[in-house]
mmCIF file of C-alpha atoms in Angstrom:
data_model
loop_
_atom_site.group_PDB
_atom_site.id
_atom_site.type_symbol
_atom_site.label_atom_id
_atom_site.label_comp_id
_atom_site.label_asym_id
_atom_site.label_seq_id
_atom_site.Cartn_x
_atom_site.Cartn_y
_atom_site.Cartn_z
ATOM 1 C CA UNK A 1 204.720 -48.945 -164.245
ATOM 2 C CA UNK A 2 206.900 -46.102 -163.132
ATOM 3 C CA UNK A 3 207.003 -42.777 -164.963
ATOM 4 C CA UNK A 4 210.082 -42.129 -167.010
ATOM 5 C CA UNK A 5 212.611 -39.968 -165.237
ATOM 6 C CA UNK A 6 213.284 -36.550 -166.669
ATOM 7 C CA UNK A 7 216.920 -35.867 -167.499
ATOM 8 C CA UNK A 8 218.470 -33.219 -165.297
ATOM 9 C CA UNK A 9 218.435 -29.704 -166.709
ATOM 10 C CA UNK A 10 221.697 -28.597 -168.099
ATOM 11 C CA UNK A 11 223.222 -25.535 -166.513
ATOM 12 C CA UNK A 12 224.561 -22.764 -168.640
ATOM 13 C CA UNK A 13 228.314 -23.059 -169.001
ATOM 14 C CA UNK A 14 230.284 -20.364 -167.204
ATOM 15 C CA UNK A 15 231.940 -18.095 -169.738
ATOM 16 C CA UNK A 16 235.683 -18.265 -169.615
ATOM 17 C CA UNK A 17 237.497 -15.147 -168.488
ATOM 18 C CA UNK A 18 240.510 -13.865 -170.278
ATOM 19 C CA UNK A 19 243.847 -13.822 -168.436
ATOM 20 C CA UNK A 20 243.931 -10.025 -168.765
ATOM 21 C CA UNK A 21 240.577 -9.618 -166.992
ATOM 22 C CA UNK A 22 241.701 -11.902 -164.162
ATOM 23 C CA UNK A 23 244.962 -9.971 -163.818
ATOM 24 C CA UNK A 24 243.176 -6.604 -163.713
ATOM 25 C CA UNK A 25 240.792 -7.839 -161.032
ATOM 26 C CA UNK A 26 243.640 -9.113 -158.841
ATOM 27 C CA UNK A 27 245.616 -5.922 -159.397
ATOM 28 C CA UNK A 28 242.604 -3.869 -158.287
ATOM 29 C CA UNK A 29 242.461 -5.772 -155.006
ATOM 30 C CA UNK A 30 246.051 -4.702 -154.333
ATOM 31 C CA UNK A 31 246.100 -1.220 -155.853
ATOM 32 C CA UNK A 32 242.929 0.157 -154.269
ATOM 33 C CA UNK A 33 243.980 -0.301 -150.604
ATOM 34 C CA UNK A 34 247.507 0.824 -151.452
ATOM 35 C CA UNK A 35 246.246 4.008 -153.123
ATOM 36 C CA UNK A 36 244.023 4.829 -150.154
ATOM 37 C CA UNK A 37 246.889 4.221 -147.736
ATOM 38 C CA UNK A 38 249.263 6.475 -149.679
ATOM 39 C CA UNK A 39 246.617 9.199 -149.874
ATOM 40 C CA UNK A 40 246.066 9.043 -146.106
ATOM 41 C CA UNK A 41 249.817 9.156 -145.445
ATOM 42 C CA UNK A 42 250.131 12.241 -147.640
ATOM 43 C CA UNK A 43 247.149 13.952 -146.006
ATOM 44 C CA UNK A 44 248.286 13.398 -142.422
ATOM 45 C CA UNK A 45 251.875 14.266 -143.319
ATOM 46 C CA UNK A 46 250.764 17.548 -144.872
ATOM 47 C CA UNK A 47 248.730 18.373 -141.749
ATOM 48 C CA UNK A 48 251.773 17.705 -139.566
ATOM 49 C CA UNK A 49 254.090 19.828 -141.732
ATOM 50 C CA UNK A 50 251.614 22.710 -141.889
ATOM 51 C CA UNK A 51 251.117 22.760 -138.117
ATOM 52 C CA UNK A 52 254.851 22.393 -137.395
ATOM 53 C CA UNK A 53 256.108 25.165 -139.679
ATOM 54 C CA UNK A 54 253.209 27.531 -139.001
ATOM 55 C CA UNK A 55 254.005 27.349 -135.296
ATOM 56 C CA UNK A 56 257.618 28.333 -135.974
ATOM 57 C CA UNK A 57 256.620 31.270 -138.191
ATOM 58 C CA UNK A 58 257.351 29.652 -141.567
ATOM 59 C CA UNK A 59 254.828 29.788 -144.413
ATOM 60 C CA UNK A 60 254.237 26.101 -145.305
ATOM 61 C CA UNK A 61 253.184 26.914 -148.880
ATOM 62 C CA UNK A 62 256.627 28.409 -149.561
ATOM 63 C CA UNK A 63 258.555 25.238 -148.808
ATOM 64 C CA UNK A 64 257.536 23.292 -151.902
ATOM 65 C CA UNK A 65 258.173 19.938 -150.253
ATOM 66 C CA UNK A 66 258.054 16.828 -152.403
ATOM 67 C CA UNK A 67 255.478 14.092 -152.004
ATOM 68 C CA UNK A 68 258.168 11.774 -150.621
ATOM 69 C CA UNK A 69 259.123 14.256 -147.892
ATOM 70 C CA UNK A 70 255.518 14.824 -146.915
ATOM 71 C CA UNK A 71 254.842 11.107 -146.636
ATOM 72 C CA UNK A 72 258.057 10.571 -144.671
ATOM 73 C CA UNK A 73 256.864 13.126 -142.104
ATOM 74 C CA UNK A 74 253.543 11.316 -141.749
ATOM 75 C CA UNK A 75 255.149 8.663 -139.520
ATOM 76 C CA UNK A 76 255.475 11.249 -136.739
ATOM 77 C CA UNK A 77 251.786 12.034 -137.088
ATOM 78 C CA UNK A 78 250.158 8.605 -137.261
ATOM 79 C CA UNK A 79 252.477 6.112 -135.546
ATOM 80 C CA UNK A 80 250.904 6.402 -132.090
ATOM 81 C CA UNK A 81 247.247 6.584 -133.218
ATOM 82 C CA UNK A 82 247.707 3.581 -135.531
ATOM 83 C CA UNK A 83 249.254 1.554 -132.678
ATOM 84 C CA UNK A 84 246.440 2.647 -130.331
ATOM 85 C CA UNK A 85 243.837 1.778 -132.971
ATOM 86 C CA UNK A 86 245.277 -1.702 -133.529
ATOM 87 C CA UNK A 87 245.496 -2.336 -129.792
ATOM 88 C CA UNK A 88 241.959 -1.086 -129.187
ATOM 89 C CA UNK A 89 240.615 -3.142 -132.094
ATOM 90 C CA UNK A 90 242.246 -6.290 -130.724
ATOM 91 C CA UNK A 91 240.753 -5.673 -127.287
ATOM 92 C CA UNK A 92 237.290 -5.061 -128.780
ATOM 93 C CA UNK A 93 237.411 -8.234 -130.890
ATOM 94 C CA UNK A 94 238.522 -10.350 -127.931
ATOM 95 C CA UNK A 95 235.880 -8.889 -125.614
ATOM 96 C CA UNK A 96 233.142 -9.231 -128.211
ATOM 97 C CA UNK A 97 234.150 -12.802 -128.992
ATOM 98 C CA UNK A 98 233.941 -13.725 -125.299
ATOM 99 C CA UNK A 99 230.571 -11.979 -124.926
ATOM 100 C CA UNK A 100 229.151 -13.695 -128.010
ATOM 101 C CA UNK A 101 230.267 -17.093 -126.738
ATOM 102 C CA UNK A 102 228.815 -16.383 -123.289
ATOM 103 C CA UNK A 103 225.430 -15.464 -124.786
ATOM 104 C CA UNK A 104 225.267 -18.396 -127.220
ATOM 105 C CA UNK A 105 222.623 -21.093 -126.871
ATOM 106 C CA UNK A 106 218.804 -21.110 -126.895
ATOM 107 C CA UNK A 107 218.589 -20.888 -123.096
ATOM 108 C CA UNK A 108 220.223 -17.460 -123.113
ATOM 109 C CA UNK A 109 218.092 -16.019 -125.929
ATOM 110 C CA UNK A 110 216.408 -13.518 -123.605
ATOM 111 C CA UNK A 111 219.741 -12.308 -122.221
ATOM 112 C CA UNK A 112 221.094 -12.067 -125.774
ATOM 113 C CA UNK A 113 218.202 -9.858 -126.895
ATOM 114 C CA UNK A 114 218.629 -7.705 -123.793
ATOM 115 C CA UNK A 115 222.349 -7.277 -124.537
ATOM 116 C CA UNK A 116 221.560 -6.304 -128.145
ATOM 117 C CA UNK A 117 219.078 -3.652 -127.052
ATOM 118 C CA UNK A 118 221.383 -2.314 -124.351
ATOM 119 C CA UNK A 119 224.450 -2.050 -126.607
ATOM 120 C CA UNK A 120 222.414 -0.474 -129.409
ATOM 121 C CA UNK A 121 220.783 2.088 -127.098
ATOM 122 C CA UNK A 122 224.036 3.089 -125.383
ATOM 123 C CA UNK A 123 225.971 3.208 -128.648
ATOM 124 C CA UNK A 124 223.402 5.311 -130.507
ATOM 125 C CA UNK A 125 223.129 7.696 -127.544
ATOM 126 C CA UNK A 126 226.907 8.219 -127.531
ATOM 127 C CA UNK A 127 226.903 8.807 -131.278
ATOM 128 C CA UNK A 128 224.032 11.306 -131.357
ATOM 129 C CA UNK A 129 225.306 13.280 -128.342
ATOM 130 C CA UNK A 130 228.910 13.651 -129.515
ATOM 131 C CA UNK A 131 228.686 13.574 -133.318
ATOM 132 C CA UNK A 132 227.392 17.184 -133.727
ATOM 133 C CA UNK A 133 230.468 18.477 -131.857
ATOM 134 C CA UNK A 134 232.695 17.362 -134.748
ATOM 135 C CA UNK A 135 231.129 19.735 -137.285
ATOM 136 C CA UNK A 136 229.855 22.679 -135.228
ATOM 137 C CA UNK A 137 230.833 25.022 -132.419
ATOM 138 C CA UNK A 138 228.778 23.009 -129.989
ATOM 139 C CA UNK A 139 230.792 22.710 -126.782
ATOM 140 C CA UNK A 140 230.566 19.609 -124.643
ATOM 141 C CA UNK A 141 231.724 20.029 -121.033
ATOM 142 C CA UNK A 142 234.953 18.050 -121.288
ATOM 143 C CA UNK A 143 238.074 19.023 -119.335
ATOM 144 C CA UNK A 144 240.322 21.488 -121.135
ATOM 145 C CA UNK A 145 243.332 20.144 -123.004
ATOM 146 C CA UNK A 146 243.510 16.853 -124.876
ATOM 147 C CA UNK A 147 240.154 15.513 -123.511
ATOM 148 C CA UNK A 148 238.326 18.458 -125.085
ATOM 149 C CA UNK A 149 240.122 17.890 -128.394
ATOM 150 C CA UNK A 150 239.972 14.111 -128.747
ATOM 151 C CA UNK A 151 237.133 12.799 -126.572
ATOM 152 C CA UNK A 152 234.120 13.818 -128.736
ATOM 153 C CA UNK A 153 235.311 11.848 -131.778
ATOM 154 C CA UNK A 154 236.605 9.032 -129.574
ATOM 155 C CA UNK A 155 233.221 8.639 -127.891
ATOM 156 C CA UNK A 156 231.533 8.587 -131.305
ATOM 157 C CA UNK A 157 233.880 5.763 -132.307
ATOM 158 C CA UNK A 158 233.121 3.831 -129.106
ATOM 159 C CA UNK A 159 229.374 4.313 -129.573
ATOM 160 C CA UNK A 160 229.546 3.213 -133.217
ATOM 161 C CA UNK A 161 231.522 0.134 -132.185
ATOM 162 C CA UNK A 162 228.895 -0.816 -129.595
ATOM 163 C CA UNK A 163 226.175 -0.381 -132.208
ATOM 164 C CA UNK A 164 228.064 -2.558 -134.705
ATOM 165 C CA UNK A 165 228.404 -5.292 -132.085
ATOM 166 C CA UNK A 166 224.651 -5.153 -131.509
ATOM 167 C CA UNK A 167 223.982 -5.366 -135.259
ATOM 168 C CA UNK A 168 226.317 -8.350 -135.574
ATOM 169 C CA UNK A 169 224.595 -10.191 -132.715
ATOM 170 C CA UNK A 170 221.173 -9.474 -134.200
ATOM 171 C CA UNK A 171 222.100 -10.680 -137.703
ATOM 172 C CA UNK A 172 223.611 -13.896 -136.358
ATOM 173 C CA UNK A 173 220.558 -15.136 -134.480
ATOM 174 C CA UNK A 174 217.531 -16.908 -135.880
ATOM 175 C CA UNK A 175 214.876 -14.630 -134.349
ATOM 176 C CA UNK A 176 214.228 -10.926 -134.091
ATOM 177 C CA UNK A 177 214.233 -8.935 -130.854
ATOM 178 C CA UNK A 178 210.687 -10.086 -130.052
ATOM 179 C CA UNK A 179 211.473 -13.765 -130.476
ATOM 180 C CA UNK A 180 209.635 -14.078 -133.819
ATOM 181 C CA UNK A 181 211.356 -15.585 -136.876
ATOM 182 C CA UNK A 182 213.591 -13.216 -138.836
ATOM 183 C CA UNK A 183 212.304 -11.506 -141.959
ATOM 184 C CA UNK A 184 214.144 -10.124 -144.967
ATOM 185 C CA UNK A 185 212.719 -6.625 -144.430
ATOM 186 C CA UNK A 186 213.987 -6.504 -140.846
ATOM 187 C CA UNK A 187 217.429 -7.738 -141.880
ATOM 188 C CA UNK A 188 217.702 -4.983 -144.491
ATOM 189 C CA UNK A 189 216.962 -2.369 -141.838
ATOM 190 C CA UNK A 190 219.668 -3.746 -139.558
ATOM 191 C CA UNK A 191 222.136 -3.874 -142.450
ATOM 192 C CA UNK A 192 221.402 -0.210 -143.215
ATOM 193 C CA UNK A 193 221.987 0.679 -139.559
ATOM 194 C CA UNK A 194 225.276 -1.207 -139.625
ATOM 195 C CA UNK A 195 226.425 0.609 -142.775
ATOM 196 C CA UNK A 196 225.586 3.964 -141.180
ATOM 197 C CA UNK A 197 227.522 3.064 -138.049
ATOM 198 C CA UNK A 198 230.543 1.990 -140.098
ATOM 199 C CA UNK A 199 230.496 5.399 -141.790
ATOM 200 C CA UNK A 200 230.325 7.211 -138.442
ATOM 201 C CA UNK A 201 233.143 5.073 -137.069
ATOM 202 C CA UNK A 202 235.326 5.888 -140.084
ATOM 203 C CA UNK A 203 234.612 9.615 -139.902
ATOM 204 C CA UNK A 204 235.289 9.819 -136.161
ATOM 205 C CA UNK A 205 238.586 7.942 -136.397
ATOM 206 C CA UNK A 206 239.662 10.048 -139.392
ATOM 207 C CA UNK A 207 238.762 13.239 -137.519
ATOM 208 C CA UNK A 208 240.708 12.240 -134.410
ATOM 209 C CA UNK A 209 243.807 11.244 -136.408
ATOM 210 C CA UNK A 210 243.723 14.586 -138.233
ATOM 211 C CA UNK A 211 243.439 16.386 -134.895
ATOM 212 C CA UNK A 212 246.341 14.354 -133.540
ATOM 213 C CA UNK A 213 248.573 15.172 -136.511
ATOM 214 C CA UNK A 214 248.010 18.909 -136.043
ATOM 215 C CA UNK A 215 248.479 18.765 -132.266
ATOM 216 C CA UNK A 216 251.705 16.759 -132.564
ATOM 217 C CA UNK A 217 253.041 19.170 -135.192
ATOM 218 C CA UNK A 218 252.464 22.172 -132.939
ATOM 219 C CA UNK A 219 253.813 20.370 -129.888
ATOM 220 C CA UNK A 220 257.006 19.259 -131.647
ATOM 221 C CA UNK A 221 257.562 22.777 -132.986
ATOM 222 C CA UNK A 222 257.262 24.301 -129.508
ATOM 223 C CA UNK A 223 259.571 21.653 -128.099
ATOM 224 C CA UNK A 224 262.232 22.319 -130.736
ATOM 225 C CA UNK A 225 261.937 26.077 -130.190
ATOM 226 C CA UNK A 226 262.195 25.881 -126.401
ATOM 227 C CA UNK A 227 265.161 23.533 -126.710
ATOM 228 C CA UNK A 228 266.951 26.194 -128.727
ATOM 229 C CA UNK A 229 266.888 24.785 -132.288
ATOM 230 C CA UNK A 230 269.883 22.551 -131.541
ATOM 231 C CA UNK A 231 269.304 20.476 -134.681
ATOM 232 C CA UNK A 232 269.232 23.451 -137.052
ATOM 233 C CA UNK A 233 272.425 24.276 -138.993
ATOM 234 C CA UNK A 234 274.237 27.519 -138.190
ATOM 235 C CA UNK A 235 274.616 30.138 -140.905
ATOM 236 C CA UNK A 236 277.057 32.925 -141.674
ATOM 237 C CA UNK A 237 275.432 35.497 -143.961
ATOM 238 C CA UNK A 238 277.608 37.428 -146.422
ATOM 239 C CA UNK A 239 275.570 40.279 -147.866
ATOM 240 C CA UNK A 240 276.006 43.010 -150.445
ATOM 241 C CA UNK A 241 273.767 45.380 -148.490
ATOM 242 C CA UNK A 242 273.047 46.097 -144.855
ATOM 243 C CA UNK A 243 270.310 43.794 -143.514
ATOM 244 C CA UNK A 244 267.505 45.243 -141.438
ATOM 245 C CA UNK A 245 266.430 42.766 -138.781
ATOM 246 C CA UNK A 246 265.424 42.557 -135.135
ATOM 247 C CA UNK A 247 267.097 39.247 -134.252
ATOM 248 C CA UNK A 248 269.126 39.487 -131.057
ATOM 249 C CA UNK A 249 272.680 38.282 -130.417
ATOM 250 C CA UNK A 250 273.744 38.577 -134.073
ATOM 251 C CA UNK A 251 277.362 39.645 -134.633
ATOM 252 C CA UNK A 252 277.912 42.124 -137.458
ATOM 253 C CA UNK A 253 281.169 42.934 -139.230
ATOM 254 C CA UNK A 254 281.911 45.272 -142.123
ATOM 255 C CA UNK A 255 284.944 44.054 -144.074
ATOM 256 C CA UNK A 256 285.143 47.195 -146.163
ATOM 257 C CA UNK A 257 284.875 47.807 -149.865
ATOM 258 C CA UNK A 258 288.219 46.151 -150.517
ATOM 259 C CA UNK A 259 286.919 42.689 -149.631
ATOM 260 C CA UNK A 260 284.592 42.420 -152.601
ATOM 261 C CA UNK A 261 280.869 42.931 -153.105
ATOM 262 C CA UNK A 262 279.846 40.796 -150.123
ATOM 263 C CA UNK A 263 281.361 43.125 -147.532
ATOM 264 C CA UNK A 264 278.820 42.700 -144.700
ATOM 265 C CA UNK A 265 278.997 39.596 -142.529
ATOM 266 C CA UNK A 266 276.390 38.411 -139.991
ATOM 267 C CA UNK A 267 277.109 35.613 -137.524
ATOM 268 C CA UNK A 268 274.724 33.935 -135.105
ATOM 269 C CA UNK A 269 271.913 32.898 -137.432
ATOM 270 C CA UNK A 270 270.483 29.407 -137.816
ATOM 271 C CA UNK A 271 268.690 28.076 -140.862
ATOM 272 C CA UNK A 272 265.115 27.362 -139.843
ATOM 273 C CA UNK A 273 263.818 26.419 -143.308
ATOM 274 C CA UNK A 274 264.688 26.845 -146.981
ATOM 275 C CA UNK A 275 262.079 27.763 -149.569
ATOM 276 C CA UNK A 276 262.813 27.885 -153.295
ATOM 277 C CA UNK A 277 262.938 31.715 -153.255
ATOM 278 C CA UNK A 278 263.868 32.609 -149.677
ATOM 279 C CA UNK A 279 265.672 31.581 -146.495
ATOM 280 C CA UNK A 280 264.027 31.509 -143.069
ATOM 281 C CA UNK A 281 266.638 32.416 -140.437
ATOM 282 C CA UNK A 282 266.465 32.535 -136.648
ATOM 283 C CA UNK A 283 268.887 33.728 -134.004
ATOM 284 C CA UNK A 284 270.911 31.049 -132.219
ATOM 285 C CA UNK A 285 269.445 32.307 -128.912
ATOM 286 C CA UNK A 286 265.858 32.500 -130.166
ATOM 287 C CA UNK A 287 263.028 30.749 -128.395
ATOM 288 C CA UNK A 288 259.362 30.088 -129.092
ATOM 289 C CA UNK A 289 257.511 33.020 -130.716
ATOM 290 C CA UNK A 290 260.708 34.953 -131.470
ATOM 291 C CA UNK A 291 260.800 36.686 -134.829
ATOM 292 C CA UNK A 292 261.962 34.949 -137.991
ATOM 293 C CA UNK A 293 264.233 36.745 -140.482
ATOM 294 C CA UNK A 294 263.170 36.133 -144.094
ATOM 295 C CA UNK A 295 266.060 36.580 -146.521
ATOM 296 C CA UNK A 296 265.308 36.454 -150.283
ATOM 297 C CA UNK A 297 267.441 34.099 -152.346
ATOM 298 C CA UNK A 298 268.095 36.604 -155.146
ATOM 299 C CA UNK A 299 271.886 36.982 -155.149
ATOM 300 C CA UNK A 300 271.915 39.815 -152.600
ATOM 301 C CA UNK A 301 273.578 37.509 -150.070
ATOM 302 C CA UNK A 302 275.171 34.100 -149.951
ATOM 303 C CA UNK A 303 275.025 31.786 -146.976
ATOM 304 C CA UNK A 304 277.827 29.770 -145.424
ATOM 305 C CA UNK A 305 275.993 26.821 -143.902
ATOM 306 C CA UNK A 306 277.646 24.881 -141.123
ATOM 307 C CA UNK A 307 276.768 21.858 -139.046
ATOM 308 C CA UNK A 308 274.222 22.110 -136.254
ATOM 309 C CA UNK A 309 275.572 23.265 -132.912
ATOM 310 C CA UNK A 310 274.488 20.156 -130.954
ATOM 311 C CA UNK A 311 275.162 21.940 -127.698
ATOM 312 C CA UNK A 312 278.421 23.507 -128.866
ATOM 313 C CA UNK A 313 279.329 27.158 -129.224
ATOM 314 C CA UNK A 314 277.590 29.000 -132.041
ATOM 315 C CA UNK A 315 279.700 29.471 -135.088
ATOM 316 C CA UNK A 316 281.858 26.374 -134.507
ATOM 317 C CA UNK A 317 282.686 25.448 -138.054
ATOM 318 C CA UNK A 318 282.475 21.984 -139.511
ATOM 319 C CA UNK A 319 284.853 21.743 -142.446
ATOM 320 C CA UNK A 320 282.794 18.995 -144.067
ATOM 321 C CA UNK A 321 279.639 21.137 -144.088
ATOM 322 C CA UNK A 322 281.121 24.489 -145.091
ATOM 323 C CA UNK A 323 280.002 25.948 -148.376
ATOM 324 C CA UNK A 324 282.729 27.587 -150.411
ATOM 325 C CA UNK A 325 282.270 31.237 -151.282
ATOM 326 C CA UNK A 326 280.951 31.724 -154.820
ATOM 327 C CA UNK A 327 282.073 34.268 -157.307
ATOM 328 C CA UNK A 328 280.607 37.746 -157.233
ATOM 329 C CA UNK A 329 277.056 37.864 -158.520
ATOM 330 C CA UNK A 330 276.086 34.284 -157.619
ATOM 331 C CA UNK A 331 274.199 32.932 -154.618
ATOM 332 C CA UNK A 332 274.778 29.670 -152.776
ATOM 333 C CA UNK A 333 271.796 27.392 -152.624
ATOM 334 C CA UNK A 334 270.977 25.888 -149.255
#
């Protein structure tokens, strides 16, 4: 006589979730990456703007640029590194996929363990040799120029990537590096190593992108200065008082007291930047490292802003861009 069968145990019913909780969870999946992306765009854009304007002699803190303008300038700072990162990531995934397929199978277990040890040793060596150079004055004998600036962090990223590949191969095989069955304690150690390598990879890539944004900002500023500020609008300054400056090739004319309070006229300036309380002016013949004239926006002078020269003669007026002269006692806002 057979024993009576026990009825299957009933599982606890899954509590129903409210539509609001489900919506908040889905919104978090979208908002969190978007918030991080916007924060990174703002950070790299601010680095680019600071390096660009500081190189030209403008105080970046004076500009008071909006968040939208800062983020719009971030495209100049991160477009190339993002493209290089995507291309490099695709190459790494393809190469690693081919290597993993080539080492698959029980007959190649020894070669697989050897590859894991080799990639882990080389990767960790690259990380430990180059990582201190990111946060100290330790100098590594790289060639001067861009290799000295970018290679330490780039080699840390390459080493961390090799280590992550080794961790992935180890966690996807049934035995440890000695051929014995895997254990939970050993897997936790490898997971901790992988998490540490992911952090080092993130830090190194972030460091290199920040370096690139600053280098590109300085390089673009020098290029614009050596080209002669062709994209900067020309300015005619009408002043109540005589201006003291050392800019060369500036034409001065005194219209006399009968022409009104703004009797002094200066031609040959270009508007380098506009801050809420001051104008940054440069001579139309200025080049890199030439002095910048800082003119306060306090009603002492008003500026007649004209279109950029674009290779034409300085002072060639564009009727569409001219600013009409205000009444006495007011100042035109650039």
